[in-house]
Every structure is written in C-alpha cells, then in structure tokens.
C-alpha cells in the first residue's frame, strides 16, 4: 500500500455550533467516520490535522475580515479544538497540530503531536526543526498517493491538498467528504485544485 488518508480539521470549532461553524460539518464528520471504518485497510497511513491555536497573533481578531483574520477558534486545550467525536472514535494514531503561534491552513505546516499539551514556542520550533512534519511522515511510510477529506474545502482542505501536490504526491479530494464555507468559495477552490493537478472525486 502506498496510499494515505489525511483528515483535515474535523473539529467542533468548524461544525455547526462552533466558533467558525460550517453548514454540513457534522454530517461530513459522520460520513468520514463511515468511510474510514469501511476503507481503513486500503491505507498505509492515516492522519488527522487540527487547528491548535495558542497565541496565533493577528490570525485571531475582534474585528475579523474572514480572509486573513478570524474570530477566536480552535483554541488549544478547549473541547471545540479537539477532534470531532465521530473522528475521535476511529482511534487514529497520527495527529498533526498546526497554527500554535501563527496562522496555518495546510496540514503540512503542522507538527505531529499526539497529546493535548499546550506547547511553548520553543517546543513547537524544536519539533519543526526535528522534522516531525506531515511530509516527512508520509515519505517515511512510503506513501505516493494522498486522499484528502475534511473541513473546510475552501480553506484548509484546499491548502493541504495543494501542499501535498507541491511535495510530489498524487492527490485526490473526495467531494462528498468535505464541505466549503460557501458554494462560491467552494467553486473557486475546486478550480484552483483542478489547475494544480488534484483529482476531485466521490468516495466509493
């Protein structure tokens, strides 16, 4: 097997009732869980990503523009920053936290951290320097193909998929296992991903 599944930011903070809730988020979480339960054996590597903001600077704003600045969300150590219960129940072993001390959209900006600790800036930087990144983990697992699912298609799913392409992986985004912030932003994201050579498909 040379295929990996990346489950991007399926957290209560991005589902209905969360600080940046996306319509359809909870339903997507359940569909992803069903897919993983049915197809886990097809993957050499499965990982989640999470917004895990500690002090992300201007990424959080009291007057957000919803482009570069956002309301407080994904606050490390809070229930809404944890994995969605449907995803947590899957018992996935590799978790990449991102955005601890800066903005971060792509899972490839994160570090593997399988705890719920609040790491210092120095600890995060040391983990980055040590190469505890998603790209290195995928290469170590012999992965050449990556399937990407999660929330939101127009933001962190798109950026994670684009980075996977930049690192040389074949990439598929499952359209039925993701949801955009809005249909307009979803259309733009899909055009950008298609132009980068990413396959958009339905899960089977």
PDB file of N, CA, C and O in Angstrom, residues 49-101:
ATOM      1  N   UNK A  49      -5.439  16.360  11.032  1.00  0.00           N
ATOM      2  CA  UNK A  49      -4.853  17.667  11.335  1.00  0.00           C
ATOM      3  C   UNK A  49      -5.853  18.438  12.191  1.00  0.00           C
ATOM      4  O   UNK A  49      -7.059  18.184  12.145  1.00  0.00           O
ATOM      5  N   UNK A  50      -5.312  19.357  12.989  1.00  0.00           N
ATOM      6  CA  UNK A  50      -6.163  20.189  13.847  1.00  0.00           C
ATOM      7  C   UNK A  50      -5.602  21.600  13.932  1.00  0.00           C
ATOM      8  O   UNK A  50      -4.394  21.784  14.110  1.00  0.00           O
ATOM      9  N   UNK A  51      -6.496  22.587  13.835  1.00  0.00           N
ATOM     10  CA  UNK A  51      -6.142  23.919  14.293  1.00  0.00           C
ATOM     11  C   UNK A  51      -5.955  23.823  15.803  1.00  0.00           C
ATOM     12  O   UNK A  51      -6.842  23.336  16.515  1.00  0.00           O
ATOM     13  N   UNK A  52      -4.810  24.284  16.283  1.00  0.00           N
ATOM     14  CA  UNK A  52      -4.470  24.154  17.714  1.00  0.00           C
ATOM     15  C   UNK A  52      -3.815  25.464  18.137  1.00  0.00           C
ATOM     16  O   UNK A  52      -2.643  25.533  18.438  1.00  0.00           O
ATOM     17  N   UNK A  53      -4.634  26.524  18.099  1.00  0.00           N
ATOM     18  CA  UNK A  53      -4.105  27.870  18.293  1.00  0.00           C
ATOM     19  C   UNK A  53      -3.860  28.173  19.773  1.00  0.00           C
ATOM     20  O   UNK A  53      -4.757  28.007  20.598  1.00  0.00           O
ATOM     21  N   UNK A  54      -2.651  28.601  20.069  1.00  0.00           N
ATOM     22  CA  UNK A  54      -2.292  29.012  21.429  1.00  0.00           C
ATOM     23  C   UNK A  54      -2.237  30.539  21.479  1.00  0.00           C
ATOM     24  O   UNK A  54      -3.030  31.186  22.163  1.00  0.00           O
ATOM     25  N   UNK A  55      -1.307  31.112  20.727  1.00  0.00           N
ATOM     26  CA  UNK A  55      -1.243  32.568  20.546  1.00  0.00           C
ATOM     27  C   UNK A  55      -0.954  32.834  19.073  1.00  0.00           C
ATOM     28  O   UNK A  55       0.201  33.100  18.701  1.00  0.00           O
ATOM     29  N   UNK A  56      -1.971  32.763  18.218  1.00  0.00           N
ATOM     30  CA  UNK A  56      -1.727  32.848  16.772  1.00  0.00           C
ATOM     31  C   UNK A  56      -1.625  34.267  16.221  1.00  0.00           C
ATOM     32  O   UNK A  56      -1.735  34.459  15.011  1.00  0.00           O
ATOM     33  N   UNK A  57      -1.416  35.235  17.099  1.00  0.00           N
ATOM     34  CA  UNK A  57      -1.194  36.600  16.628  1.00  0.00           C
ATOM     35  C   UNK A  57      -2.421  37.174  15.941  1.00  0.00           C
ATOM     36  O   UNK A  57      -3.557  36.988  16.382  1.00  0.00           O
ATOM     37  N   UNK A  58      -2.201  37.847  14.813  1.00  0.00           N
ATOM     38  CA  UNK A  58      -3.275  38.545  14.119  1.00  0.00           C
ATOM     39  C   UNK A  58      -4.279  37.599  13.470  1.00  0.00           C
ATOM     40  O   UNK A  58      -5.307  38.047  12.945  1.00  0.00           O
ATOM     41  N   UNK A  59      -4.001  36.306  13.465  1.00  0.00           N
ATOM     42  CA  UNK A  59      -4.946  35.326  12.904  1.00  0.00           C
ATOM     43  C   UNK A  59      -6.289  35.418  13.621  1.00  0.00           C
ATOM     44  O   UNK A  59      -7.346  35.215  13.010  1.00  0.00           O
ATOM     45  N   UNK A  60      -6.256  35.711  14.934  1.00  0.00           N
ATOM     46  CA  UNK A  60      -7.471  35.969  15.702  1.00  0.00           C
ATOM     47  C   UNK A  60      -7.689  37.471  15.760  1.00  0.00           C
ATOM     48  O   UNK A  60      -6.741  38.224  16.002  1.00  0.00           O
ATOM     49  N   UNK A  61      -8.920  37.900  15.562  1.00  0.00           N
ATOM     50  CA  UNK A  61      -9.199  39.332  15.605  1.00  0.00           C
ATOM     51  C   UNK A  61     -10.586  39.583  16.157  1.00  0.00           C
ATOM     52  O   UNK A  61     -11.522  38.828  15.884  1.00  0.00           O
ATOM     53  N   UNK A  62     -10.719  40.665  16.918  1.00  0.00           N
ATOM     54  CA  UNK A  62     -12.030  41.082  17.400  1.00  0.00           C
ATOM     55  C   UNK A  62     -12.853  41.689  16.270  1.00  0.00           C
ATOM     56  O   UNK A  62     -14.084  41.797  16.365  1.00  0.00           O
ATOM     57  N   UNK A  63     -12.160  42.101  15.191  1.00  0.00           N
ATOM     58  CA  UNK A  63     -12.841  42.647  14.014  1.00  0.00           C
ATOM     59  C   UNK A  63     -12.333  41.913  12.775  1.00  0.00           C
ATOM     60  O   UNK A  63     -11.609  42.469  11.947  1.00  0.00           O
ATOM     61  N   UNK A  64     -12.708  40.659  12.633  1.00  0.00           N
ATOM     62  CA  UNK A  64     -12.141  39.827  11.567  1.00  0.00           C
ATOM     63  C   UNK A  64     -12.638  40.221  10.183  1.00  0.00           C
ATOM     64  O   UNK A  64     -13.772  40.691  10.022  1.00  0.00           O
ATOM     65  N   UNK A  65     -11.765  40.008   9.183  1.00  0.00           N
ATOM     66  CA  UNK A  65     -12.185  40.240   7.796  1.00  0.00           C
ATOM     67  C   UNK A  65     -12.587  38.939   7.101  1.00  0.00           C
ATOM     68  O   UNK A  65     -13.026  38.951   5.953  1.00  0.00           O
ATOM     69  N   UNK A  66     -12.437  37.803   7.789  1.00  0.00           N
ATOM     70  CA  UNK A  66     -12.803  36.479   7.281  1.00  0.00           C
ATOM     71  C   UNK A  66     -12.033  36.116   6.007  1.00  0.00           C
ATOM     72  O   UNK A  66     -12.471  35.285   5.222  1.00  0.00           O
ATOM     73  N   UNK A  67     -10.898  36.764   5.818  1.00  0.00           N
ATOM     74  CA  UNK A  67      -9.966  36.412   4.745  1.00  0.00           C
ATOM     75  C   UNK A  67      -8.619  36.064   5.360  1.00  0.00           C
ATOM     76  O   UNK A  67      -8.111  34.959   5.223  1.00  0.00           O
ATOM     77  N   UNK A  68      -8.059  37.032   6.073  1.00  0.00           N
ATOM     78  CA  UNK A  68      -6.778  36.828   6.759  1.00  0.00           C
ATOM     79  C   UNK A  68      -6.923  36.804   8.279  1.00  0.00           C
ATOM     80  O   UNK A  68      -6.028  36.332   8.980  1.00  0.00           O
ATOM     81  N   UNK A  69      -8.029  37.333   8.769  1.00  0.00           N
ATOM     82  CA  UNK A  69      -8.265  37.368  10.222  1.00  0.00           C
ATOM     83  C   UNK A  69      -9.627  36.763  10.521  1.00  0.00           C
ATOM     84  O   UNK A  69     -10.568  36.877   9.729  1.00  0.00           O
ATOM     85  N   UNK A  70      -9.712  36.141  11.710  1.00  0.00           N
ATOM     86  CA  UNK A  70     -10.882  35.328  12.038  1.00  0.00           C
ATOM     87  C   UNK A  70     -11.253  35.514  13.503  1.00  0.00           C
ATOM     88  O   UNK A  70     -10.404  35.866  14.328  1.00  0.00           O
ATOM     89  N   UNK A  71     -12.519  35.246  13.865  1.00  0.00           N
ATOM     90  CA  UNK A  71     -12.855  35.197  15.290  1.00  0.00           C
ATOM     91  C   UNK A  71     -12.041  34.100  15.979  1.00  0.00           C
ATOM     92  O   UNK A  71     -11.548  33.178  15.325  1.00  0.00           O
ATOM     93  N   UNK A  72     -11.929  34.207  17.274  1.00  0.00           N
ATOM     94  CA  UNK A  72     -11.198  33.192  18.030  1.00  0.00           C
ATOM     95  C   UNK A  72     -11.821  31.825  17.777  1.00  0.00           C
ATOM     96  O   UNK A  72     -13.038  31.642  17.865  1.00  0.00           O
ATOM     97  N   UNK A  73     -10.976  30.838  17.439  1.00  0.00           N
ATOM     98  CA  UNK A  73     -11.441  29.495  17.111  1.00  0.00           C
ATOM     99  C   UNK A  73     -10.290  28.525  17.322  1.00  0.00           C
ATOM    100  O   UNK A  73      -9.137  28.933  17.410  1.00  0.00           O
ATOM    101  N   UNK A  74     -10.593  27.270  17.404  1.00  0.00           N
ATOM    102  CA  UNK A  74      -9.548  26.249  17.515  1.00  0.00           C
ATOM    103  C   UNK A  74      -8.581  26.499  18.650  1.00  0.00           C
ATOM    104  O   UNK A  74      -7.382  26.221  18.519  1.00  0.00           O
ATOM    105  N   UNK A  75      -9.087  27.012  19.757  1.00  0.00           N
ATOM    106  CA  UNK A  75      -8.218  27.373  20.883  1.00  0.00           C
ATOM    107  C   UNK A  75      -7.699  26.116  21.575  1.00  0.00           C
ATOM    108  O   UNK A  75      -8.477  25.308  22.084  1.00  0.00           O
ATOM    109  N   UNK A  76      -6.380  25.954  21.566  1.00  0.00           N
ATOM    110  CA  UNK A  76      -5.740  24.759  22.124  1.00  0.00           C
ATOM    111  C   UNK A  76      -6.228  24.491  23.535  1.00  0.00           C
ATOM    112  O   UNK A  76      -6.329  25.391  24.360  1.00  0.00           O
ATOM    113  N   UNK A  77      -6.544  23.237  23.795  1.00  0.00           N
ATOM    114  CA  UNK A  77      -6.957  22.833  25.130  1.00  0.00           C
ATOM    115  C   UNK A  77      -8.441  22.964  25.407  1.00  0.00           C
ATOM    116  O   UNK A  77      -8.901  22.569  26.477  1.00  0.00           O
ATOM    117  N   UNK A  78      -9.209  23.507  24.439  1.00  0.00           N
ATOM    118  CA  UNK A  78     -10.658  23.628  24.624  1.00  0.00           C
ATOM    119  C   UNK A  78     -11.367  22.465  23.929  1.00  0.00           C
ATOM    120  O   UNK A  78     -10.841  21.885  22.972  1.00  0.00           O
ATOM    121  N   UNK A  79     -12.578  22.118  24.392  1.00  0.00           N
ATOM    122  CA  UNK A  79     -13.301  20.999  23.772  1.00  0.00           C
ATOM    123  C   UNK A  79     -13.509  21.190  22.267  1.00  0.00           C
ATOM    124  O   UNK A  79     -13.462  20.211  21.512  1.00  0.00           O
ATOM    125  N   UNK A  80     -13.747  22.421  21.817  1.00  0.00           N
ATOM    126  CA  UNK A  80     -14.021  22.641  20.398  1.00  0.00           C
ATOM    127  C   UNK A  80     -12.798  22.479  19.513  1.00  0.00           C
ATOM    128  O   UNK A  80     -12.915  22.364  18.294  1.00  0.00           O
ATOM    129  N   UNK A  81     -11.601  22.477  20.113  1.00  0.00           N
ATOM    130  CA  UNK A  81     -10.375  22.258  19.335  1.00  0.00           C
ATOM    131  C   UNK A  81     -10.022  20.778  19.241  1.00  0.00           C
ATOM    132  O   UNK A  81      -9.162  20.398  18.448  1.00  0.00           O
ATOM    133  N   UNK A  82     -10.680  19.957  20.035  1.00  0.00           N
ATOM    134  CA  UNK A  82     -10.435  18.521  19.960  1.00  0.00           C
ATOM    135  C   UNK A  82     -11.016  17.963  18.664  1.00  0.00           C
ATOM    136  O   UNK A  82     -11.753  18.645  17.949  1.00  0.00           O
ATOM    137  N   UNK A  83     -10.687  16.733  18.349  1.00  0.00           N
ATOM    138  CA  UNK A  83     -11.298  16.090  17.191  1.00  0.00           C
ATOM    139  C   UNK A  83     -12.794  15.900  17.424  1.00  0.00           C
ATOM    140  O   UNK A  83     -13.240  15.703  18.555  1.00  0.00           O
ATOM    141  N   UNK A  84     -13.545  15.976  16.332  1.00  0.00           N
ATOM    142  CA  UNK A  84     -14.978  15.702  16.399  1.00  0.00           C
ATOM    143  C   UNK A  84     -15.175  14.299  16.998  1.00  0.00           C
ATOM    144  O   UNK A  84     -14.411  13.383  16.698  1.00  0.00           O
ATOM    145  N   UNK A  85     -16.182  14.106  17.830  1.00  0.00           N
ATOM    146  CA  UNK A  85     -16.380  12.795  18.463  1.00  0.00           C
ATOM    147  C   UNK A  85     -16.414  11.628  17.474  1.00  0.00           C
ATOM    148  O   UNK A  85     -15.905  10.537  17.778  1.00  0.00           O
ATOM    149  N   UNK A  86     -16.985  11.841  16.295  1.00  0.00           N
ATOM    150  CA  UNK A  86     -17.041  10.754  15.299  1.00  0.00           C
ATOM    151  C   UNK A  86     -15.654  10.372  14.813  1.00  0.00           C
ATOM    152  O   UNK A  86     -15.391   9.201  14.509  1.00  0.00           O
ATOM    153  N   UNK A  87     -14.749  11.349  14.748  1.00  0.00           N
ATOM    154  CA  UNK A  87     -13.377  11.091  14.307  1.00  0.00           C
ATOM    155  C   UNK A  87     -12.544  10.536  15.460  1.00  0.00           C
ATOM    156  O   UNK A  87     -11.755   9.601  15.286  1.00  0.00           O
ATOM    157  N   UNK A  88     -12.757  11.085  16.639  1.00  0.00           N
ATOM    158  CA  UNK A  88     -12.019  10.602  17.814  1.00  0.00           C
ATOM    159  C   UNK A  88     -12.280   9.108  18.051  1.00  0.00           C
ATOM    160  O   UNK A  88     -11.386   8.357  18.435  1.00  0.00           O
ATOM    161  N   UNK A  89     -13.495   8.661  17.768  1.00  0.00           N
ATOM    162  CA  UNK A  89     -13.866   7.260  17.997  1.00  0.00           C
ATOM    163  C   UNK A  89     -13.160   6.301  17.041  1.00  0.00           C
ATOM    164  O   UNK A  89     -13.158   5.089  17.283  1.00  0.00           O
ATOM    165  N   UNK A  90     -12.531   6.820  15.984  1.00  0.00           N
ATOM    166  CA  UNK A  90     -11.879   5.962  15.000  1.00  0.00           C
ATOM    167  C   UNK A  90     -10.541   5.400  15.485  1.00  0.00           C
ATOM    168  O   UNK A  90     -10.007   4.474  14.889  1.00  0.00           O
ATOM    169  N   UNK A  91      -9.978   5.988  16.531  1.00  0.00           N
ATOM    170  CA  UNK A  91      -8.660   5.585  17.044  1.00  0.00           C
ATOM    171  C   UNK A  91      -7.608   5.687  15.927  1.00  0.00           C
ATOM    172  O   UNK A  91      -7.049   4.686  15.465  1.00  0.00           O
ATOM    173  N   UNK A  92      -7.378   6.899  15.503  1.00  0.00           N
ATOM    174  CA  UNK A  92      -6.296   7.203  14.559  1.00  0.00           C
ATOM    175  C   UNK A  92      -5.067   7.563  15.393  1.00  0.00           C
ATOM    176  O   UNK A  92      -5.189   8.229  16.423  1.00  0.00           O
ATOM    177  N   UNK A  93      -3.883   7.156  14.930  1.00  0.00           N
ATOM    178  CA  UNK A  93      -2.701   7.262  15.783  1.00  0.00           C
ATOM    179  C   UNK A  93      -1.812   8.470  15.490  1.00  0.00           C
ATOM    180  O   UNK A  93      -0.948   8.796  16.306  1.00  0.00           O
ATOM    181  N   UNK A  94      -1.989   9.106  14.350  1.00  0.00           N
ATOM    182  CA  UNK A  94      -1.109  10.222  13.970  1.00  0.00           C
ATOM    183  C   UNK A  94      -1.917  11.512  13.874  1.00  0.00           C
ATOM    184  O   UNK A  94      -2.855  11.611  13.082  1.00  0.00           O
ATOM    185  N   UNK A  95      -1.509  12.509  14.679  1.00  0.00           N
ATOM    186  CA  UNK A  95      -2.250  13.771  14.760  1.00  0.00           C
ATOM    187  C   UNK A  95      -1.282  14.939  14.584  1.00  0.00           C
ATOM    188  O   UNK A  95      -0.268  15.015  15.293  1.00  0.00           O
ATOM    189  N   UNK A  96      -1.600  15.806  13.639  1.00  0.00           N
ATOM    190  CA  UNK A  96      -0.743  16.953  13.350  1.00  0.00           C
ATOM    191  C   UNK A  96      -1.442  18.234  13.783  1.00  0.00           C
ATOM    192  O   UNK A  96      -2.513  18.578  13.287  1.00  0.00           O
ATOM    193  N   UNK A  97      -0.838  18.908  14.754  1.00  0.00           N
ATOM    194  CA  UNK A  97      -1.360  20.168  15.255  1.00  0.00           C
ATOM    195  C   UNK A  97      -0.700  21.313  14.482  1.00  0.00           C
ATOM    196  O   UNK A  97       0.504  21.277  14.212  1.00  0.00           O
ATOM    197  N   UNK A  98      -1.478  22.348  14.167  1.00  0.00           N
ATOM    198  CA  UNK A  98      -0.940  23.466  13.393  1.00  0.00           C
ATOM    199  C   UNK A  98      -1.469  24.788  13.919  1.00  0.00           C
ATOM    200  O   UNK A  98      -2.507  24.840  14.589  1.00  0.00           O
ATOM    201  N   UNK A  99      -0.720  25.848  13.616  1.00  0.00           N
ATOM    202  CA  UNK A  99      -1.179  27.186  13.968  1.00  0.00           C
ATOM    203  C   UNK A  99      -1.009  27.566  15.421  1.00  0.00           C
ATOM    204  O   UNK A  99      -1.655  28.493  15.907  1.00  0.00           O
ATOM    205  N   UNK A 100      -0.107  26.871  16.128  1.00  0.00           N
ATOM    206  CA  UNK A 100       0.043  27.169  17.553  1.00  0.00           C
ATOM    207  C   UNK A 100       0.363  28.645  17.802  1.00  0.00           C
ATOM    208  O   UNK A 100      -0.231  29.275  18.680  1.00  0.00           O
ATOM    209  N   UNK A 101       1.323  29.175  17.049  1.00  0.00           N
ATOM    210  CA  UNK A 101       1.763  30.556  17.291  1.00  0.00           C
ATOM    211  C   UNK A 101       1.743  31.408  16.027  1.00  0.00           C
ATOM    212  O   UNK A 101       2.412  32.442  15.960  1.00  0.00           O
TER     213      UNK A 101
END
